Short mmCIF file of C-alpha atoms in Angstrom, two decimals:
data_model
loop_
_atom_site.label_atom_id
_atom_site.label_comp_id
_atom_site.label_asym_id
_atom_site.label_seq_id
_atom_site.Cartn_x
_atom_site.Cartn_y
_atom_site.Cartn_z
CA MET X 21 15.30 15.37 -10.94
CA ALA X 22 11.86 16.77 -10.22
CA GLU X 23 10.45 13.98 -8.08
CA LEU X 24 11.40 11.88 -5.08
CA THR X 25 11.90 8.36 -6.44
CA PHE X 26 12.43 4.78 -5.27
CA ARG X 27 14.84 2.79 -7.44
CA ARG X 28 17.05 -0.24 -6.83
CA GLU X 29 19.41 1.46 -4.38
CA ALA X 30 16.43 3.01 -2.59
CA ALA X 31 15.05 -0.45 -1.86
CA THR X 32 18.46 -1.94 -0.99
CA GLU X 33 19.26 0.61 1.71
CA TYR X 34 15.68 1.35 2.81
CA ASP X 35 15.67 -1.22 5.59
CA GLN X 36 18.94 0.06 7.02
CA ALA X 37 17.50 3.57 7.06
CA PHE X 38 13.96 2.88 8.27
CA ALA X 39 13.48 -0.59 9.75
CA HIS X 40 13.63 0.67 13.33
CA VAL X 41 11.27 3.55 12.52
CA THR X 42 8.68 1.30 10.86
CA ARG X 43 8.84 -1.27 13.65
CA TYR X 44 8.20 1.38 16.26
CA PHE X 45 5.24 3.06 14.55
CA MET X 46 3.48 0.12 12.83
CA PRO X 47 1.79 -1.19 16.00
CA PHE X 48 -0.06 2.14 16.23
CA VAL X 49 -1.24 1.79 12.61
CA LEU X 50 -2.34 -1.81 13.20
CA ARG X 51 -4.33 -0.80 16.27
CA ALA X 52 -5.97 2.06 14.39
CA ALA X 53 -7.14 -0.42 11.75
CA HIS X 54 -8.35 -2.86 14.44
CA VAL X 55 -6.27 -5.61 12.85
CA ALA X 56 -6.88 -8.94 14.58
CA PRO X 57 -6.05 -12.63 14.03
CA GLY X 58 -7.73 -14.18 11.00
CA MET X 59 -8.21 -10.95 9.05
CA ARG X 60 -7.48 -10.35 5.37
CA VAL X 61 -5.33 -7.22 5.16
CA LEU X 62 -4.08 -5.08 2.30
CA ASP X 63 -0.84 -3.19 2.96
CA ILE X 64 -0.57 -0.62 0.18
CA ALA X 65 2.65 1.32 -0.44
CA THR X 66 4.35 -1.53 1.40
CA GLY X 67 7.86 -0.47 0.42
CA THR X 68 10.24 -3.30 1.28
CA GLY X 69 7.52 -5.15 3.16
CA LEU X 70 8.39 -4.09 6.70
CA SER X 71 4.81 -2.99 7.37
CA ALA X 72 3.41 -6.14 5.77
CA GLU X 73 5.68 -8.21 8.00
CA ALA X 74 4.18 -6.47 11.04
CA ALA X 75 0.68 -7.11 9.72
CA LEU X 76 1.46 -10.81 9.24
CA SER X 77 2.35 -11.11 12.90
CA ALA X 78 -0.96 -9.46 13.81
CA VAL X 79 -3.24 -11.62 11.62
CA GLY X 80 -1.54 -14.91 12.50
CA SER X 81 -1.64 -18.11 10.49
CA GLY X 82 -5.40 -17.83 9.98
CA GLY X 83 -5.21 -14.48 8.25
CA HIS X 84 -3.75 -13.21 5.01
CA VAL X 85 -1.73 -10.12 4.04
CA THR X 86 -1.45 -8.72 0.55
CA ALA X 87 1.58 -6.43 0.24
CA ALA X 88 1.44 -4.01 -2.69
CA ASP X 89 3.47 -1.11 -3.99
CA VAL X 90 3.64 0.90 -7.20
CA SER X 91 7.44 0.40 -7.36
CA ALA X 92 8.53 -2.89 -8.91
CA GLU X 93 11.89 -2.63 -7.13
CA MET X 94 10.23 -2.26 -3.74
CA VAL X 95 7.88 -5.15 -4.52
CA ARG X 96 10.83 -7.35 -5.44
CA THR X 97 12.42 -6.67 -2.05
CA ALA X 98 9.10 -7.16 -0.22
CA ARG X 99 8.62 -10.51 -1.95
CA GLU X 100 12.03 -11.66 -0.72
CA ARG X 101 11.17 -10.53 2.81
CA ILE X 102 7.89 -12.42 3.16
CA ALA X 103 8.49 -15.24 0.68
CA GLY X 104 8.38 -17.82 3.46
CA ALA X 105 4.89 -16.87 4.62
CA PRO X 106 2.21 -19.12 3.08
CA ASN X 107 -0.49 -16.58 3.94
CA ALA X 108 1.06 -13.61 2.13
CA SER X 109 1.01 -12.35 -1.44
CA VAL X 110 2.86 -9.50 -3.12
CA ALA X 111 1.82 -7.41 -6.12
CA VAL X 112 2.62 -4.26 -8.04
CA GLU X 113 -0.42 -2.03 -7.56
CA ASP X 114 -1.35 1.60 -8.06
CA GLY X 115 -3.05 2.67 -4.84
CA GLN X 116 -5.31 5.01 -6.79
CA ALA X 117 -6.56 2.23 -9.10
CA LEU X 118 -6.47 -1.05 -7.20
CA SER X 119 -7.13 -4.22 -9.20
CA PHE X 120 -8.94 -6.00 -6.34
CA PRO X 121 -12.71 -6.55 -6.35
CA ASP X 122 -15.01 -4.61 -4.05
CA LEU X 123 -15.35 -5.84 -0.44
CA THR X 124 -12.13 -7.91 -0.48
CA PHE X 125 -10.31 -6.93 2.72
CA ASP X 126 -11.04 -6.56 6.43
CA ALA X 127 -8.45 -3.78 6.79
CA VAL X 128 -6.33 -1.55 4.57
CA LEU X 129 -3.03 -0.12 5.81
CA CYS X 130 -0.90 2.62 4.28
CA ASN X 131 2.18 3.52 6.28
CA LEU X 132 3.80 6.78 5.16
CA GLY X 133 2.51 6.31 1.63
CA LEU X 134 -0.65 8.32 1.11
CA MET X 135 1.14 11.69 0.96
CA PHE X 136 3.07 10.44 -2.10
CA PHE X 137 -0.16 9.75 -4.03
CA PRO X 138 -0.82 12.33 -6.76
CA ASP X 139 -4.49 12.22 -5.69
CA PRO X 140 -4.82 11.11 -2.03
CA ALA X 141 -8.61 11.47 -2.10
CA ARG X 142 -8.83 8.98 -4.95
CA GLY X 143 -6.57 6.62 -3.04
CA LEU X 144 -8.78 6.75 0.05
CA ALA X 145 -11.85 6.10 -2.11
CA GLU X 146 -10.11 2.99 -3.46
CA PHE X 147 -9.21 1.87 0.06
CA ARG X 148 -12.89 2.11 1.03
CA ARG X 149 -14.05 0.32 -2.13
CA VAL X 150 -11.99 -2.80 -1.41
CA LEU X 151 -12.93 -2.89 2.28
CA ARG X 152 -15.67 -5.13 3.57
CA ALA X 153 -18.52 -3.54 5.50
CA GLY X 154 -17.26 -2.51 8.92
CA GLY X 155 -13.61 -2.77 7.88
CA ARG X 156 -11.16 0.01 8.65
CA ALA X 157 -8.46 1.82 6.70
CA ALA X 158 -5.54 3.31 8.64
CA VAL X 159 -2.80 5.56 7.34
CA SER X 160 0.21 7.33 8.79
CA VAL X 161 1.54 10.62 7.45
CA ASN X 162 4.26 13.11 8.32
CA THR X 163 3.36 16.12 10.42
CA VAL X 164 6.13 18.75 10.21
CA VAL X 165 9.53 18.66 8.53
CA GLU X 166 11.41 18.97 11.83
CA TYR X 167 9.85 15.69 13.03
CA SER X 168 9.98 13.75 9.75
CA TYR X 169 13.10 11.65 10.43
CA ASN X 170 14.66 12.32 7.01
CA HIS X 171 12.78 14.96 5.04
CA GLN X 172 14.74 17.78 6.61
CA ILE X 173 17.59 16.41 4.47
CA ASN X 174 15.33 16.49 1.41
CA GLU X 175 14.63 20.12 2.23
CA MET X 176 18.38 20.83 2.31
CA ILE X 177 18.79 19.07 -1.05
CA ALA X 178 15.94 21.11 -2.53
CA ARG X 179 17.86 24.30 -1.86
CA HIS X 180 20.43 23.01 -4.36
CA VAL X 181 17.87 21.35 -6.67
CA PRO X 182 14.91 23.76 -6.80
CA GLY X 183 12.93 21.32 -8.92
CA LEU X 184 12.59 19.09 -5.86
CA ALA X 185 10.97 21.75 -3.69
CA ASP X 186 7.41 20.96 -4.77
CA ALA X 187 7.94 17.22 -4.27
CA VAL X 188 9.28 17.80 -0.75
CA SER X 189 6.33 20.07 0.06
CA ARG X 190 3.85 17.43 -1.11
CA THR X 191 5.15 14.96 1.44
CA PHE X 192 3.62 17.26 4.07
CA GLY X 193 0.45 17.93 2.13
CA LEU X 194 -1.61 15.81 4.55
CA SER X 195 -0.07 17.21 7.71
CA ASP X 196 -3.10 19.40 8.35
CA GLU X 197 -5.56 17.31 10.38
CA ARG X 198 -8.61 19.11 8.99
CA ARG X 199 -7.56 18.45 5.41
CA LEU X 200 -6.87 14.79 6.09
CA ARG X 201 -10.18 14.44 7.91
CA THR X 202 -11.99 16.01 4.97
CA PHE X 203 -10.46 13.48 2.58
CA PHE X 204 -11.63 10.61 4.78
CA VAL X 205 -15.14 12.03 5.04
CA GLU X 206 -15.41 12.70 1.31
CA ALA X 207 -14.29 9.12 0.62
CA GLY X 208 -17.26 7.92 2.70
CA PHE X 209 -15.51 6.81 5.88
CA ALA X 210 -17.20 7.01 9.29
CA ASP X 211 -16.04 6.67 12.90
CA LEU X 212 -12.87 8.64 12.22
CA ASP X 213 -9.96 8.64 14.61
CA MET X 214 -6.87 10.85 14.38
CA HIS X 215 -3.97 11.22 16.75
CA THR X 216 -0.24 11.86 16.70
CA VAL X 217 2.58 9.68 17.95
CA LYS X 218 6.05 11.11 18.64
CA HIS X 219 9.25 9.24 19.43
CA THR X 220 12.93 10.13 19.76
CA PHE X 221 15.25 7.69 18.02
CA VAL X 222 18.79 7.60 19.35
CA LEU X 223 21.35 6.59 16.73
CA PRO X 224 24.87 5.53 17.80
CA SER X 225 26.46 8.10 15.48
CA PHE X 226 25.71 10.55 12.71
CA ASP X 227 27.15 8.08 10.19
CA ALA X 228 24.75 5.39 11.42
CA TYR X 229 21.90 7.76 10.62
CA TYR X 230 23.18 9.37 7.42
CA GLY X 231 25.05 6.44 5.87
CA PRO X 232 22.05 4.60 4.37
CA PHE X 233 20.90 7.81 2.68
CA GLU X 234 24.42 8.53 1.45
CA ARG X 235 24.44 5.07 -0.15
CA GLY X 236 21.22 5.78 -2.05
CA GLY X 237 18.58 4.66 0.45
CA ALA X 238 14.98 5.86 0.13
CA SER X 239 13.93 9.03 -1.66
CA THR X 240 16.58 11.00 0.22
CA GLY X 241 19.41 8.85 -1.07
CA GLN X 242 18.07 8.92 -4.62
CA ALA X 243 17.99 12.70 -4.51
CA LEU X 244 21.52 12.83 -3.08
CA ALA X 245 22.76 10.62 -5.91
CA THR X 246 21.86 13.29 -8.47
CA LEU X 247 24.11 15.90 -6.87
CA PRO X 248 27.72 16.75 -7.74
CA ASN X 249 30.23 15.64 -5.12
CA GLU X 250 30.80 19.13 -3.74
CA ILE X 251 27.08 19.70 -3.17
CA ARG X 252 26.70 16.24 -1.61
CA ALA X 253 29.49 17.19 0.79
CA ALA X 254 27.79 20.51 1.57
CA VAL X 255 24.45 18.78 2.30
CA ARG X 256 26.19 16.24 4.53
CA GLU X 257 27.88 18.98 6.51
CA GLU X 258 24.61 20.91 6.86
CA ALA X 259 22.87 17.75 8.09
CA ARG X 260 25.70 17.04 10.50
CA ARG X 261 25.31 20.52 12.02
CA TYR X 262 21.52 20.19 12.06
CA PHE X 263 21.72 17.04 14.18
CA GLY X 264 24.39 18.51 16.44
CA ASP X 265 26.96 15.85 15.65
CA LYS X 266 29.80 15.84 18.18
CA GLY X 267 31.11 12.37 17.38
CA GLY X 268 28.69 10.47 19.62
CA PRO X 269 25.03 9.48 19.52
CA ILE X 270 22.50 11.74 17.78
CA GLU X 271 18.74 12.07 18.23
CA ALA X 272 16.10 12.08 15.50
CA VAL X 273 12.69 13.17 16.77
CA THR X 274 9.94 11.67 14.62
CA GLU X 275 6.18 12.27 14.68
CA TYR X 276 3.43 10.60 12.67
CA ARG X 277 -0.25 11.39 12.41
CA ILE X 278 -2.28 8.17 12.49
CA ALA X 279 -5.68 8.46 10.83
CA SER X 280 -8.31 5.80 10.41
CA GLY X 281 -11.95 5.37 9.38
CA ARG X 282 -14.59 2.66 9.09
CA ARG X 283 -16.38 1.63 5.87
#
C-alpha cells in the first residue's frame, strides 16, 4: 500500500477519531475565511462533513454550503450528516479541477486537505477561480509530526511499510510557512494571513484514542489494516509507549497552521 487512503471503514470511524479535533479547530478556519451569515461557502475535502456542518452554523439559514470531497465514501457519509439542511449540497469533486463556474462562492474552506493534493498550487488556483471578488480561501495544514494528532502513528507504520514513507512525508509538505505563502501568492491571492493554533486534547484512555484507528478509521486505520497481526501489535505497543500510557488519560498535542488569502 503506497498511499494513505480513505475507504468505507475510514469514513465510518473518522468521526470517532476526529470529531472533537475538527470542532475545536474549525472556528479558526471560519474566522480566517471571514465567513458570515448569508454567505455561499465551498468546503472542499470535507471528509465526513464535520467542517461543512460548522460552516452551516456560521452562514445561517440565509447562506449555503457546498460540501465536496474526492472520496465517494466520504461524500456518502457527509450527505447523511447534513441531509436535513435545506441550504446544503454535497458533491464528489476533485479540488484540483472543480466543476463550479468562476466567481461562485464567497469563501472556500479546506480543513486538513490541501496537503493531500498531488498539486497544492493547482488546488489553490482553483479555489481562487471559484471565489467572488473579495472572497477569501482558508486552509489548515499540519505543522510537525509530533503535533499532528495521528500522523506519528503513520510514521511508525511506515517503518514497517517503507512504501508509505513518501505519503507520510507529503502530509507535512506544506508545513513550511514560506512555501505555503509562496503557493498562495503564485495563485494570485492577496492580504495573506498565516498563524498557528495549538491545543492539547485529553483522551480518557489510550484505547479511546487508538481504538478508532485500530478499527480502520482515517488514513491511519486504513494503513494499519494492511499489516499482519504481529506488526499491528508492535505498532500499537510503540504508540502506547509514545503517548506514555499508564492506564489513565493521555494527552495528544495538536497544532495546525491556518492560512488564508483574499481574491
